[in-house]
Amino acid sequence: MTPNRRTLLAAPLALCAGGLAACDRFAAAEPTPPVVPPLKSVSPAPFGTAIKAMQIDDPDWVALARANVSQLTPEWEMKMEYVLANGLGRPNFDRTDRIAAFAQANGMAMHGHTLIWYSQGAEAFSGLTGAAFDRAFDGYIAAMAGRYRGKVRSWDVVNEPILDDGSGMRDCHWSARYGHDGYILRAFEKARIADPQAVLFLNEYNQESVPAKGAQFLKLVERLLKAGCPLQGLGLQSHLWIDIPEGVIAAYMRKIGQFGLPIHVSELDCTLRTDRRLDFRGQADRLAAQGARVTELASAFAALPKVQQFAFTVWGLRDTDSWYRQGAKDDGRDKPLPFDSFGRPNPIAAALAAGFQD
Ligand code: 9MR
């Protein structure tokens, strides 16, 4: 069984099901940090990270970002959950404005994330029907994409439209009004009008790791392009895990590359957790498996034609910045990102450098 984001959240308990000995083995000695060149200097395309506005106040984070990245994606403050937290009439742009100013001051590009997402906006849009819903939908995209016109080079216009098992498209408040493909088409059309220059992306996870989901994504892209959608780029989130079979990631990269569109590896991280009930592998074995998958991804990206290498983004810099390491989800041990909590390179950083230079 392949883990998905939901099952992974329950993983820490499952990992300890073998008793304390299993957990001790998992927490075996830390390896010596590898020596790795600045990631932006070895990446064949802009190298990005997710950013939360508060990280701008953390000098260690800022130094790590300046050394390693040339692009930023707001991790959550550009989403409806923050922008529309006070309702449609009182949008919060303050934090994204701050991130945009930081990007500009540091010569970094910015990627907008995300305009329309099944998991967001239900509350702000509740009670709206008919033309009022349309005005709010179109108006939101016009306001966001208009405000950041010239400040972002690209947008995730629609995020995660496909069901986890790949059996079809998700039902959501957007599809209820416009249909499964209809809300995507409408969002892209409105984004195109609001920002004619930005490269417009469709973004999805587990494409390279769950074959049925990847196939469904490719079918959707075909339909959208046939319908004249101004879709210009494909976002491969790449929330990886260590048991993805060898070769699957590279094979999918070749398939998604066949559209000739720019590819954004948009949210890379690789958890060491699995949903195997008893998993006695130690940290060193897990890190080796992780490195192999990350090198495969980086090398597959580097093998794309240059014009298709849009950007390569990690979903945070330090392990402790990761969504895997927040609140109840934190098992204290996962190392999903390129740097440890002190900003020292993790094996993933070396795996990335190796893959880019293959
Ligand atoms: O990492 C993000 C976390 O901080 C937010 O609370 C969460 C909800 O906004 O979103 C996380 O990022 C997700 C991204 O936006 C879309 N793909 C999956 C990411 C991890 O859940």
mmCIF file of C-alpha atoms and ligand atoms in Angstrom:
data_model
loop_
_atom_site.group_PDB
_atom_site.id
_atom_site.type_symbol
_atom_site.label_atom_id
_atom_site.label_comp_id
_atom_site.label_asym_id
_atom_site.label_seq_id
_atom_site.Cartn_x
_atom_site.Cartn_y
_atom_site.Cartn_z
ATOM 1 C CA MET A 1 0.000 0.000 0.000
ATOM 2 C CA THR A 2 1.326 3.440 -0.836
ATOM 3 C CA PRO A 3 1.119 6.059 1.891
ATOM 4 C CA ASN A 4 -0.601 9.297 1.126
ATOM 5 C CA ARG A 5 -0.492 12.505 3.088
ATOM 6 C CA ARG A 6 -3.379 11.435 5.306
ATOM 7 C CA THR A 7 -2.004 8.010 6.244
ATOM 8 C CA LEU A 8 1.423 9.543 6.843
ATOM 9 C CA LEU A 9 -0.020 11.782 9.516
ATOM 10 C CA ALA A 10 -0.877 8.663 11.497
ATOM 11 C CA ALA A 11 2.520 7.077 10.851
ATOM 12 C CA PRO A 12 4.440 7.933 14.054
ATOM 13 C CA LEU A 13 2.240 5.652 16.124
ATOM 14 C CA ALA A 14 2.473 2.847 13.596
ATOM 15 C CA LEU A 15 6.266 3.128 13.522
ATOM 16 C CA CYS A 16 6.458 2.603 17.258
ATOM 17 C CA ALA A 17 4.127 -0.392 17.122
ATOM 18 C CA GLY A 18 7.193 -2.672 17.284
ATOM 19 C CA GLY A 19 8.038 -1.295 20.720
ATOM 20 C CA LEU A 20 10.752 1.041 21.955
ATOM 21 C CA ALA A 21 13.542 -0.967 20.359
ATOM 22 C CA ALA A 22 12.149 -0.213 16.920
ATOM 23 C CA CYS A 23 12.001 3.495 17.722
ATOM 24 C CA ASP A 24 15.580 3.476 19.078
ATOM 25 C CA ARG A 25 16.884 1.888 15.929
ATOM 26 C CA PHE A 26 15.044 4.506 13.881
ATOM 27 C CA ALA A 27 16.759 7.265 15.859
ATOM 28 C CA ALA A 28 20.280 5.868 15.284
ATOM 29 C CA ALA A 29 23.342 8.162 15.245
ATOM 30 C CA GLU A 30 23.242 11.220 12.975
ATOM 31 C CA PRO A 31 25.599 11.006 9.994
ATOM 32 C CA THR A 32 28.254 13.724 9.516
ATOM 33 C CA PRO A 33 26.685 16.497 7.407
ATOM 34 C CA PRO A 34 27.799 16.270 3.771
ATOM 35 C CA VAL A 35 29.604 19.182 2.099
ATOM 36 C CA VAL A 36 27.272 20.524 -0.566
ATOM 37 C CA PRO A 37 27.594 23.523 -2.908
ATOM 38 C CA PRO A 38 24.849 26.190 -2.719
ATOM 39 C CA LEU A 39 21.820 24.470 -4.223
ATOM 40 C CA LYS A 40 20.982 27.351 -6.552
ATOM 41 C CA SER A 41 24.472 27.027 -8.042
ATOM 42 C CA VAL A 42 23.951 23.386 -9.045
ATOM 43 C CA SER A 43 20.271 23.470 -10.020
ATOM 44 C CA PRO A 44 19.710 23.675 -13.786
ATOM 45 C CA ALA A 45 16.721 26.008 -13.187
ATOM 46 C CA PRO A 46 15.736 28.546 -10.508
ATOM 47 C CA PHE A 47 15.914 26.787 -7.150
ATOM 48 C CA GLY A 48 13.068 27.665 -4.826
ATOM 49 C CA THR A 49 11.734 27.138 -1.347
ATOM 50 C CA ALA A 50 8.403 27.543 0.373
ATOM 51 C CA ILE A 51 8.384 30.544 2.708
ATOM 52 C CA LYS A 52 6.253 31.633 5.661
ATOM 53 C CA ALA A 53 6.288 35.382 6.359
ATOM 54 C CA MET A 54 7.638 34.887 9.895
ATOM 55 C CA GLN A 55 10.802 33.316 8.478
ATOM 56 C CA ILE A 56 11.808 36.761 7.228
ATOM 57 C CA ASP A 57 12.389 37.619 10.902
ATOM 58 C CA ASP A 58 14.706 34.631 11.396
ATOM 59 C CA PRO A 59 18.281 35.649 10.432
ATOM 60 C CA ASP A 60 19.405 32.010 10.181
ATOM 61 C CA TRP A 61 16.621 31.200 7.750
ATOM 62 C CA VAL A 62 17.333 34.335 5.725
ATOM 63 C CA ALA A 63 21.056 33.489 5.446
ATOM 64 C CA LEU A 64 20.253 29.930 4.349
ATOM 65 C CA ALA A 65 17.734 31.179 1.787
ATOM 66 C CA ARG A 66 20.083 33.826 0.380
ATOM 67 C CA ALA A 67 22.815 31.238 -0.045
ATOM 68 C CA ASN A 68 20.681 28.537 -1.610
ATOM 69 C CA VAL A 69 17.562 29.799 -3.356
ATOM 70 C CA SER A 70 16.597 32.126 -6.168
ATOM 71 C CA GLN A 71 12.796 31.716 -5.959
ATOM 72 C CA LEU A 72 10.075 31.734 -3.285
ATOM 73 C CA THR A 73 6.609 30.184 -3.009
ATOM 74 C CA PRO A 74 4.406 31.404 -0.128
ATOM 75 C CA GLU A 75 3.632 28.228 1.841
ATOM 76 C CA TRP A 76 0.141 29.213 3.023
ATOM 77 C CA GLU A 77 -0.326 32.986 3.346
ATOM 78 C CA MET A 78 -1.298 33.457 -0.314
ATOM 79 C CA LYS A 79 -4.152 30.954 0.026
ATOM 80 C CA MET A 80 -7.804 31.713 0.704
ATOM 81 C CA GLU A 81 -7.400 30.384 4.267
ATOM 82 C CA TYR A 82 -5.332 33.478 5.067
ATOM 83 C CA VAL A 83 -6.354 35.990 2.396
ATOM 84 C CA LEU A 84 -10.075 35.464 3.055
ATOM 85 C CA ALA A 85 -9.873 34.750 6.792
ATOM 86 C CA ASN A 86 -11.980 37.878 7.433
ATOM 87 C CA GLY A 87 -14.340 37.223 4.543
ATOM 88 C CA LEU A 88 -14.496 38.215 0.895
ATOM 89 C CA GLY A 89 -14.902 41.902 1.637
ATOM 90 C CA ARG A 90 -11.723 42.266 3.726
ATOM 91 C CA PRO A 91 -8.858 40.425 2.034
ATOM 92 C CA ASN A 92 -5.528 40.107 3.887
ATOM 93 C CA PHE A 93 -2.684 40.818 1.505
ATOM 94 C CA ASP A 94 -0.216 41.987 4.167
ATOM 95 C CA ARG A 95 1.856 38.839 4.528
ATOM 96 C CA THR A 96 2.134 38.086 0.838
ATOM 97 C CA ASP A 97 3.044 41.726 0.224
ATOM 98 C CA ARG A 98 5.827 41.274 2.758
ATOM 99 C CA ILE A 99 7.072 38.109 1.090
ATOM 100 C CA ALA A 100 6.946 39.825 -2.317
ATOM 101 C CA ALA A 101 8.959 42.767 -0.979
ATOM 102 C CA PHE A 102 11.512 40.357 0.537
ATOM 103 C CA ALA A 103 11.796 38.503 -2.775
ATOM 104 C CA GLN A 104 12.320 41.742 -4.657
ATOM 105 C CA ALA A 105 14.868 43.102 -2.162
ATOM 106 C CA ASN A 106 16.857 39.882 -2.424
ATOM 107 C CA GLY A 107 16.674 39.441 -6.190
ATOM 108 C CA MET A 108 14.537 36.325 -5.893
ATOM 109 C CA ALA A 109 11.682 35.356 -8.200
ATOM 110 C CA MET A 110 8.267 34.480 -6.786
ATOM 111 C CA HIS A 111 5.759 31.754 -7.651
ATOM 112 C CA GLY A 112 2.104 32.335 -6.696
ATOM 113 C CA HIS A 113 0.416 29.513 -4.767
ATOM 114 C CA THR A 114 -2.507 28.996 -5.122
ATOM 115 C CA LEU A 115 -5.596 30.644 -6.618
ATOM 116 C CA ILE A 116 -8.210 27.867 -6.635
ATOM 117 C CA TRP A 117 -7.949 24.779 -4.419
ATOM 118 C CA TYR A 118 -10.671 22.295 -3.522
ATOM 119 C CA SER A 119 -9.721 22.506 0.150
ATOM 120 C CA GLN A 120 -10.081 26.264 0.472
ATOM 121 C CA GLY A 121 -12.709 28.956 0.256
ATOM 122 C CA ALA A 122 -15.799 26.910 1.174
ATOM 123 C CA GLU A 123 -16.527 29.097 4.164
ATOM 124 C CA ALA A 124 -15.890 32.445 2.473
ATOM 125 C CA PHE A 125 -18.067 31.413 -0.498
ATOM 126 C CA SER A 126 -20.839 29.763 1.528
ATOM 127 C CA GLY A 127 -24.238 31.313 0.959
ATOM 128 C CA LEU A 128 -23.268 32.618 -2.476
ATOM 129 C CA THR A 129 -25.210 31.289 -5.441
ATOM 130 C CA GLY A 130 -25.598 32.053 -9.125
ATOM 131 C CA ALA A 131 -24.211 35.335 -10.384
ATOM 132 C CA ALA A 132 -22.997 36.359 -6.919
ATOM 133 C CA PHE A 133 -20.827 33.224 -6.752
ATOM 134 C CA ASP A 134 -19.488 33.977 -10.241
ATOM 135 C CA ARG A 135 -18.649 37.562 -9.285
ATOM 136 C CA ALA A 136 -16.802 36.396 -6.176
ATOM 137 C CA PHE A 137 -14.903 33.641 -8.033
ATOM 138 C CA ASP A 138 -13.861 35.874 -10.913
ATOM 139 C CA GLY A 139 -13.256 38.803 -8.584
ATOM 140 C CA TYR A 140 -10.946 36.822 -6.309
ATOM 141 C CA ILE A 141 -8.760 35.734 -9.204
ATOM 142 C CA ALA A 142 -8.741 39.242 -10.674
ATOM 143 C CA ALA A 143 -7.766 40.754 -7.312
ATOM 144 C CA MET A 144 -5.009 38.261 -6.469
ATOM 145 C CA ALA A 145 -3.459 37.791 -9.886
ATOM 146 C CA GLY A 146 -3.907 41.517 -10.585
ATOM 147 C CA ARG A 147 -2.223 42.612 -7.352
ATOM 148 C CA TYR A 148 0.834 40.438 -7.927
ATOM 149 C CA ARG A 149 1.096 41.085 -11.674
ATOM 150 C CA GLY A 150 4.743 41.815 -12.415
ATOM 151 C CA LYS A 151 5.728 40.453 -8.989
ATOM 152 C CA VAL A 152 5.188 36.741 -9.616
ATOM 153 C CA ARG A 153 6.604 34.919 -12.637
ATOM 154 C CA SER A 154 4.026 32.161 -12.372
ATOM 155 C CA TRP A 155 0.870 30.932 -10.620
ATOM 156 C CA ASP A 156 -0.538 27.642 -9.450
ATOM 157 C CA VAL A 157 -3.951 28.527 -10.837
ATOM 158 C CA VAL A 158 -5.575 25.284 -9.720
ATOM 159 C CA ASN A 159 -4.210 22.943 -7.079
ATOM 160 C CA GLU A 160 -4.877 19.222 -6.596
ATOM 161 C CA PRO A 161 -7.995 18.547 -8.703
ATOM 162 C CA ILE A 162 -7.574 14.732 -8.801
ATOM 163 C CA LEU A 163 -8.785 12.144 -6.287
ATOM 164 C CA ASP A 164 -6.066 10.422 -4.224
ATOM 165 C CA ASP A 165 -6.647 7.002 -5.804
ATOM 166 C CA GLY A 166 -6.640 8.494 -9.304
ATOM 167 C CA SER A 167 -10.143 7.230 -10.038
ATOM 168 C CA GLY A 168 -11.395 10.636 -11.162
ATOM 169 C CA MET A 169 -11.765 14.297 -10.303
ATOM 170 C CA ARG A 170 -12.540 15.621 -6.836
ATOM 171 C CA ASP A 171 -15.964 16.992 -6.016
ATOM 172 C CA CYS A 172 -15.775 20.391 -4.352
ATOM 173 C CA HIS A 173 -17.624 23.694 -4.020
ATOM 174 C CA TRP A 174 -15.998 24.874 -7.258
ATOM 175 C CA SER A 175 -16.933 21.781 -9.284
ATOM 176 C CA ALA A 176 -20.466 21.874 -7.866
ATOM 177 C CA ARG A 177 -21.083 25.137 -9.714
ATOM 178 C CA TYR A 178 -18.919 24.822 -12.841
ATOM 179 C CA GLY A 179 -18.279 21.088 -13.309
ATOM 180 C CA HIS A 180 -15.076 19.100 -12.842
ATOM 181 C CA ASP A 181 -13.195 20.576 -15.772
ATOM 182 C CA GLY A 182 -15.354 23.700 -15.860
ATOM 183 C CA TYR A 183 -13.954 25.329 -12.746
ATOM 184 C CA ILE A 184 -10.413 24.728 -13.940
ATOM 185 C CA LEU A 185 -11.127 26.227 -17.356
ATOM 186 C CA ARG A 186 -12.789 29.254 -15.821
ATOM 187 C CA ALA A 187 -9.957 29.818 -13.337
ATOM 188 C CA PHE A 188 -7.298 29.708 -16.037
ATOM 189 C CA GLU A 189 -9.247 32.070 -18.285
ATOM 190 C CA LYS A 190 -9.665 34.609 -15.486
ATOM 191 C CA ALA A 191 -6.009 34.295 -14.438
ATOM 192 C CA ARG A 192 -4.899 34.842 -18.027
ATOM 193 C CA ILE A 193 -6.862 38.095 -18.153
ATOM 194 C CA ALA A 194 -5.628 39.307 -14.754
ATOM 195 C CA ASP A 195 -1.953 38.600 -15.476
ATOM 196 C CA PRO A 196 -1.159 38.111 -19.152
ATOM 197 C CA GLN A 197 2.560 37.542 -18.448
ATOM 198 C CA ALA A 198 2.606 34.970 -15.643
ATOM 199 C CA VAL A 199 3.145 31.330 -16.583
ATOM 200 C CA LEU A 200 -0.019 29.484 -15.515
ATOM 201 C CA PHE A 201 0.366 26.091 -13.808
ATOM 202 C CA LEU A 202 -1.800 23.149 -12.805
ATOM 203 C CA ASN A 203 -0.280 21.616 -9.664
ATOM 204 C CA GLU A 204 -0.798 18.106 -8.241
ATOM 205 C CA TYR A 205 0.836 15.601 -5.878
ATOM 206 C CA ASN A 206 1.529 11.839 -6.101
ATOM 207 C CA GLN A 207 1.560 11.932 -9.898
ATOM 208 C CA GLU A 208 4.922 10.213 -10.105
ATOM 209 C CA SER A 209 4.234 7.822 -7.233
ATOM 210 C CA VAL A 210 0.635 6.637 -7.715
ATOM 211 C CA PRO A 211 0.352 5.449 -11.344
ATOM 212 C CA ALA A 212 -3.447 5.798 -11.570
ATOM 213 C CA LYS A 213 -3.209 9.365 -10.345
ATOM 214 C CA GLY A 214 -0.444 10.243 -12.795
ATOM 215 C CA ALA A 215 -2.478 8.769 -15.650
ATOM 216 C CA GLN A 216 -5.549 10.742 -14.605
ATOM 217 C CA PHE A 217 -3.493 13.949 -14.444
ATOM 218 C CA LEU A 218 -2.120 13.428 -17.958
ATOM 219 C CA LYS A 219 -5.661 12.806 -19.272
ATOM 220 C CA LEU A 220 -6.850 16.013 -17.628
ATOM 221 C CA VAL A 221 -4.005 18.005 -19.187
ATOM 222 C CA GLU A 222 -4.932 16.609 -22.606
ATOM 223 C CA ARG A 223 -8.590 17.577 -22.154
ATOM 224 C CA LEU A 224 -7.742 21.070 -20.956
ATOM 225 C CA LEU A 225 -5.349 21.779 -23.815
ATOM 226 C CA LYS A 226 -7.903 20.451 -26.313
ATOM 227 C CA ALA A 227 -10.495 22.794 -24.817
ATOM 228 C CA GLY A 228 -8.167 25.763 -25.421
ATOM 229 C CA CYS A 229 -7.228 26.283 -21.772
ATOM 230 C CA PRO A 230 -4.335 28.748 -21.322
ATOM 231 C CA LEU A 231 -2.496 26.115 -19.274
ATOM 232 C CA GLN A 232 1.212 26.709 -19.712
ATOM 233 C CA GLY A 233 3.009 24.690 -17.069
ATOM 234 C CA LEU A 234 2.741 21.473 -15.086
ATOM 235 C CA GLY A 235 3.476 21.386 -11.367
ATOM 236 C CA LEU A 236 4.848 18.128 -10.004
ATOM 237 C CA GLN A 237 4.635 18.599 -6.248
ATOM 238 C CA SER A 238 6.875 15.622 -5.453
ATOM 239 C CA HIS A 239 5.998 14.937 -1.836
ATOM 240 C CA LEU A 240 8.017 11.725 -2.018
ATOM 241 C CA TRP A 241 8.518 8.828 0.362
ATOM 242 C CA ILE A 242 11.241 6.224 0.616
ATOM 243 C CA ASP A 243 9.362 3.171 -0.685
ATOM 244 C CA ILE A 244 8.503 4.542 -4.117
ATOM 245 C CA PRO A 245 9.856 1.848 -6.461
ATOM 246 C CA GLU A 246 13.042 2.658 -8.357
ATOM 247 C CA GLY A 247 12.524 4.004 -11.875
ATOM 248 C CA VAL A 248 8.904 5.104 -11.405
ATOM 249 C CA ILE A 249 9.762 8.781 -10.880
ATOM 250 C CA ALA A 250 12.038 9.011 -13.911
ATOM 251 C CA ALA A 251 9.496 7.191 -16.101
ATOM 252 C CA TYR A 252 6.757 9.632 -15.114
ATOM 253 C CA MET A 253 9.005 12.643 -15.764
ATOM 254 C CA ARG A 254 9.472 11.411 -19.328
ATOM 255 C CA LYS A 255 5.678 11.076 -19.744
ATOM 256 C CA ILE A 256 4.783 14.484 -18.339
ATOM 257 C CA GLY A 257 7.580 16.007 -20.409
ATOM 258 C CA GLN A 258 5.899 14.876 -23.616
ATOM 259 C CA PHE A 259 3.507 17.843 -23.627
ATOM 260 C CA GLY A 260 6.514 20.104 -24.182
ATOM 261 C CA LEU A 261 5.294 22.381 -21.371
ATOM 262 C CA PRO A 262 7.497 23.839 -18.618
ATOM 263 C CA ILE A 263 7.737 21.568 -15.567
ATOM 264 C CA HIS A 264 7.944 22.887 -12.010
ATOM 265 C CA VAL A 265 9.024 20.442 -9.318
ATOM 266 C CA SER A 266 6.994 22.547 -6.975
ATOM 267 C CA GLU A 267 7.004 21.120 -3.413
ATOM 268 C CA LEU A 268 9.745 18.534 -2.997
ATOM 269 C CA ASP A 269 10.201 16.838 0.334
ATOM 270 C CA CYS A 270 10.789 13.169 1.143
ATOM 271 C CA THR A 271 9.582 11.760 4.417
ATOM 272 C CA LEU A 272 11.461 8.921 6.126
ATOM 273 C CA ARG A 273 8.182 7.610 7.530
ATOM 274 C CA THR A 274 6.280 4.757 5.987
ATOM 275 C CA ASP A 275 2.935 3.170 6.714
ATOM 276 C CA ARG A 276 4.376 -0.334 7.043
ATOM 277 C CA ARG A 277 3.067 -1.700 10.321
ATOM 278 C CA LEU A 278 6.432 -3.009 11.392
ATOM 279 C CA ASP A 279 9.373 -1.263 9.812
ATOM 280 C CA PHE A 280 12.673 -1.993 11.524
ATOM 281 C CA ARG A 281 14.936 -0.184 9.072
ATOM 282 C CA GLY A 282 17.354 2.151 10.803
ATOM 283 C CA GLN A 283 17.952 5.791 9.985
ATOM 284 C CA ALA A 284 20.939 5.066 7.724
ATOM 285 C CA ASP A 285 18.900 2.700 5.515
ATOM 286 C CA ARG A 286 16.048 5.146 5.350
ATOM 287 C CA LEU A 287 18.373 7.993 4.386
ATOM 288 C CA ALA A 288 19.964 5.872 1.674
ATOM 289 C CA ALA A 289 16.540 5.070 0.193
ATOM 290 C CA GLN A 290 15.569 8.726 0.438
ATOM 291 C CA GLY A 291 18.753 9.838 -1.314
ATOM 292 C CA ALA A 292 18.163 7.410 -4.171
ATOM 293 C CA ARG A 293 14.638 8.701 -4.817
ATOM 294 C CA VAL A 294 15.663 12.363 -4.600
ATOM 295 C CA THR A 295 18.637 11.860 -6.916
ATOM 296 C CA GLU A 296 16.324 10.087 -9.368
ATOM 297 C CA LEU A 297 13.950 13.053 -9.353
ATOM 298 C CA ALA A 298 16.686 15.688 -9.707
ATOM 299 C CA SER A 299 18.376 13.773 -12.471
ATOM 300 C CA ALA A 300 15.078 13.236 -14.347
ATOM 301 C CA PHE A 301 14.395 16.981 -14.096
ATOM 302 C CA ALA A 302 17.907 17.808 -15.338
ATOM 303 C CA ALA A 303 17.320 15.486 -18.312
ATOM 304 C CA LEU A 304 14.305 17.518 -19.513
ATOM 305 C CA PRO A 305 14.919 19.884 -22.425
ATOM 306 C CA LYS A 306 16.269 23.180 -21.020
ATOM 307 C CA VAL A 307 13.153 25.155 -22.033
ATOM 308 C CA GLN A 308 10.998 22.821 -19.945
ATOM 309 C CA GLN A 309 13.047 23.228 -16.742
ATOM 310 C CA PHE A 310 10.928 25.942 -15.156
ATOM 311 C CA ALA A 311 12.015 25.704 -11.507
ATOM 312 C CA PHE A 312 12.803 23.222 -8.766
ATOM 313 C CA THR A 313 11.284 24.034 -5.375
ATOM 314 C CA VAL A 314 11.694 22.364 -1.992
ATOM 315 C CA TRP A 315 8.827 22.598 0.504
ATOM 316 C CA GLY A 316 10.947 24.276 3.158
ATOM 317 C CA LEU A 317 14.675 24.491 3.887
ATOM 318 C CA ARG A 318 15.179 23.026 7.379
ATOM 319 C CA ASP A 319 13.530 19.868 8.699
ATOM 320 C CA THR A 320 11.921 21.851 11.474
ATOM 321 C CA ASP A 321 10.306 24.161 8.866
ATOM 322 C CA SER A 322 8.484 21.207 7.300
ATOM 323 C CA TRP A 323 4.739 20.606 7.541
ATOM 324 C CA TYR A 324 5.704 17.059 8.606
ATOM 325 C CA ARG A 325 7.373 18.500 11.690
ATOM 326 C CA GLN A 326 4.540 20.724 12.959
ATOM 327 C CA GLY A 327 2.331 20.103 16.001
ATOM 328 C CA ALA A 328 0.846 16.647 16.429
ATOM 329 C CA LYS A 329 2.424 15.477 13.150
ATOM 330 C CA ASP A 330 5.957 15.923 14.552
ATOM 331 C CA ASP A 331 7.732 12.679 15.464
ATOM 332 C CA GLY A 332 10.949 14.635 16.164
ATOM 333 C CA ARG A 333 12.953 12.447 13.783
ATOM 334 C CA ASP A 334 11.806 12.953 10.237
ATOM 335 C CA LYS A 335 14.328 14.574 7.893
ATOM 336 C CA PRO A 336 12.288 15.484 4.826
ATOM 337 C CA LEU A 337 14.215 18.619 3.727
ATOM 338 C CA PRO A 338 17.718 19.624 2.514
ATOM 339 C CA PHE A 339 18.919 21.119 5.813
ATOM 340 C CA ASP A 340 18.729 20.059 9.450
ATOM 341 C CA SER A 341 17.368 22.258 12.209
ATOM 342 C CA PHE A 342 20.781 23.978 12.501
ATOM 343 C CA GLY A 343 20.928 24.703 8.783
ATOM 344 C CA ARG A 344 23.562 22.013 8.105
ATOM 345 C CA PRO A 345 23.144 20.064 4.859
ATOM 346 C CA ASN A 346 21.185 16.830 5.106
ATOM 347 C CA PRO A 347 21.829 13.849 2.843
ATOM 348 C CA ILE A 348 18.944 15.125 0.640
ATOM 349 C CA ALA A 349 21.034 18.187 -0.258
ATOM 350 C CA ALA A 350 23.865 15.971 -1.464
ATOM 351 C CA ALA A 351 21.356 13.768 -3.303
ATOM 352 C CA LEU A 352 19.979 16.833 -5.112
ATOM 353 C CA ALA A 353 23.434 18.060 -6.107
ATOM 354 C CA ALA A 354 24.333 14.588 -7.375
ATOM 355 C CA GLY A 355 21.116 14.321 -9.402
ATOM 356 C CA PHE A 356 21.452 17.765 -10.960
ATOM 357 C CA GLN A 357 25.002 17.003 -12.019
ATOM 358 C CA ASP A 358 24.295 13.515 -13.440
HETATM 359 O O1 9MR B 1 2.902 23.130 4.092
HETATM 360 C C1 9MR B 1 1.629 23.751 4.066
HETATM 361 C C2 9MR B 1 1.092 23.906 5.466
HETATM 362 O O2 9MR B 1 1.927 24.785 6.202
HETATM 363 C C3 9MR B 1 -0.332 24.438 5.402
HETATM 364 O O3 9MR B 1 -0.887 24.455 6.714
HETATM 365 C C4 9MR B 1 -1.193 23.556 4.513
HETATM 366 C C5 9MR B 1 -2.600 24.111 4.347
HETATM 367 O O4 9MR B 1 -2.531 25.361 3.741
HETATM 368 O O5 9MR B 1 -0.620 23.449 3.225
HETATM 369 C C6 9MR B 1 0.696 22.910 3.218
HETATM 370 O O6 9MR B 1 1.195 22.886 1.905
HETATM 371 C C7 9MR B 1 0.528 22.045 0.992
HETATM 372 C C8 9MR B 1 0.488 22.751 -0.351
HETATM 373 O O7 9MR B 1 -0.110 24.013 -0.228
HETATM 374 C C9 9MR B 1 -0.229 21.923 -1.384
HETATM 375 N N1 9MR B 1 0.352 20.606 -1.493
HETATM 376 C C10 9MR B 1 0.537 19.877 -0.241
HETATM 377 C C11 9MR B 1 1.287 20.734 0.770
HETATM 378 C C12 9MR B 1 1.543 19.951 2.059
HETATM 379 O O8 9MR B 1 0.343 19.605 2.680
#
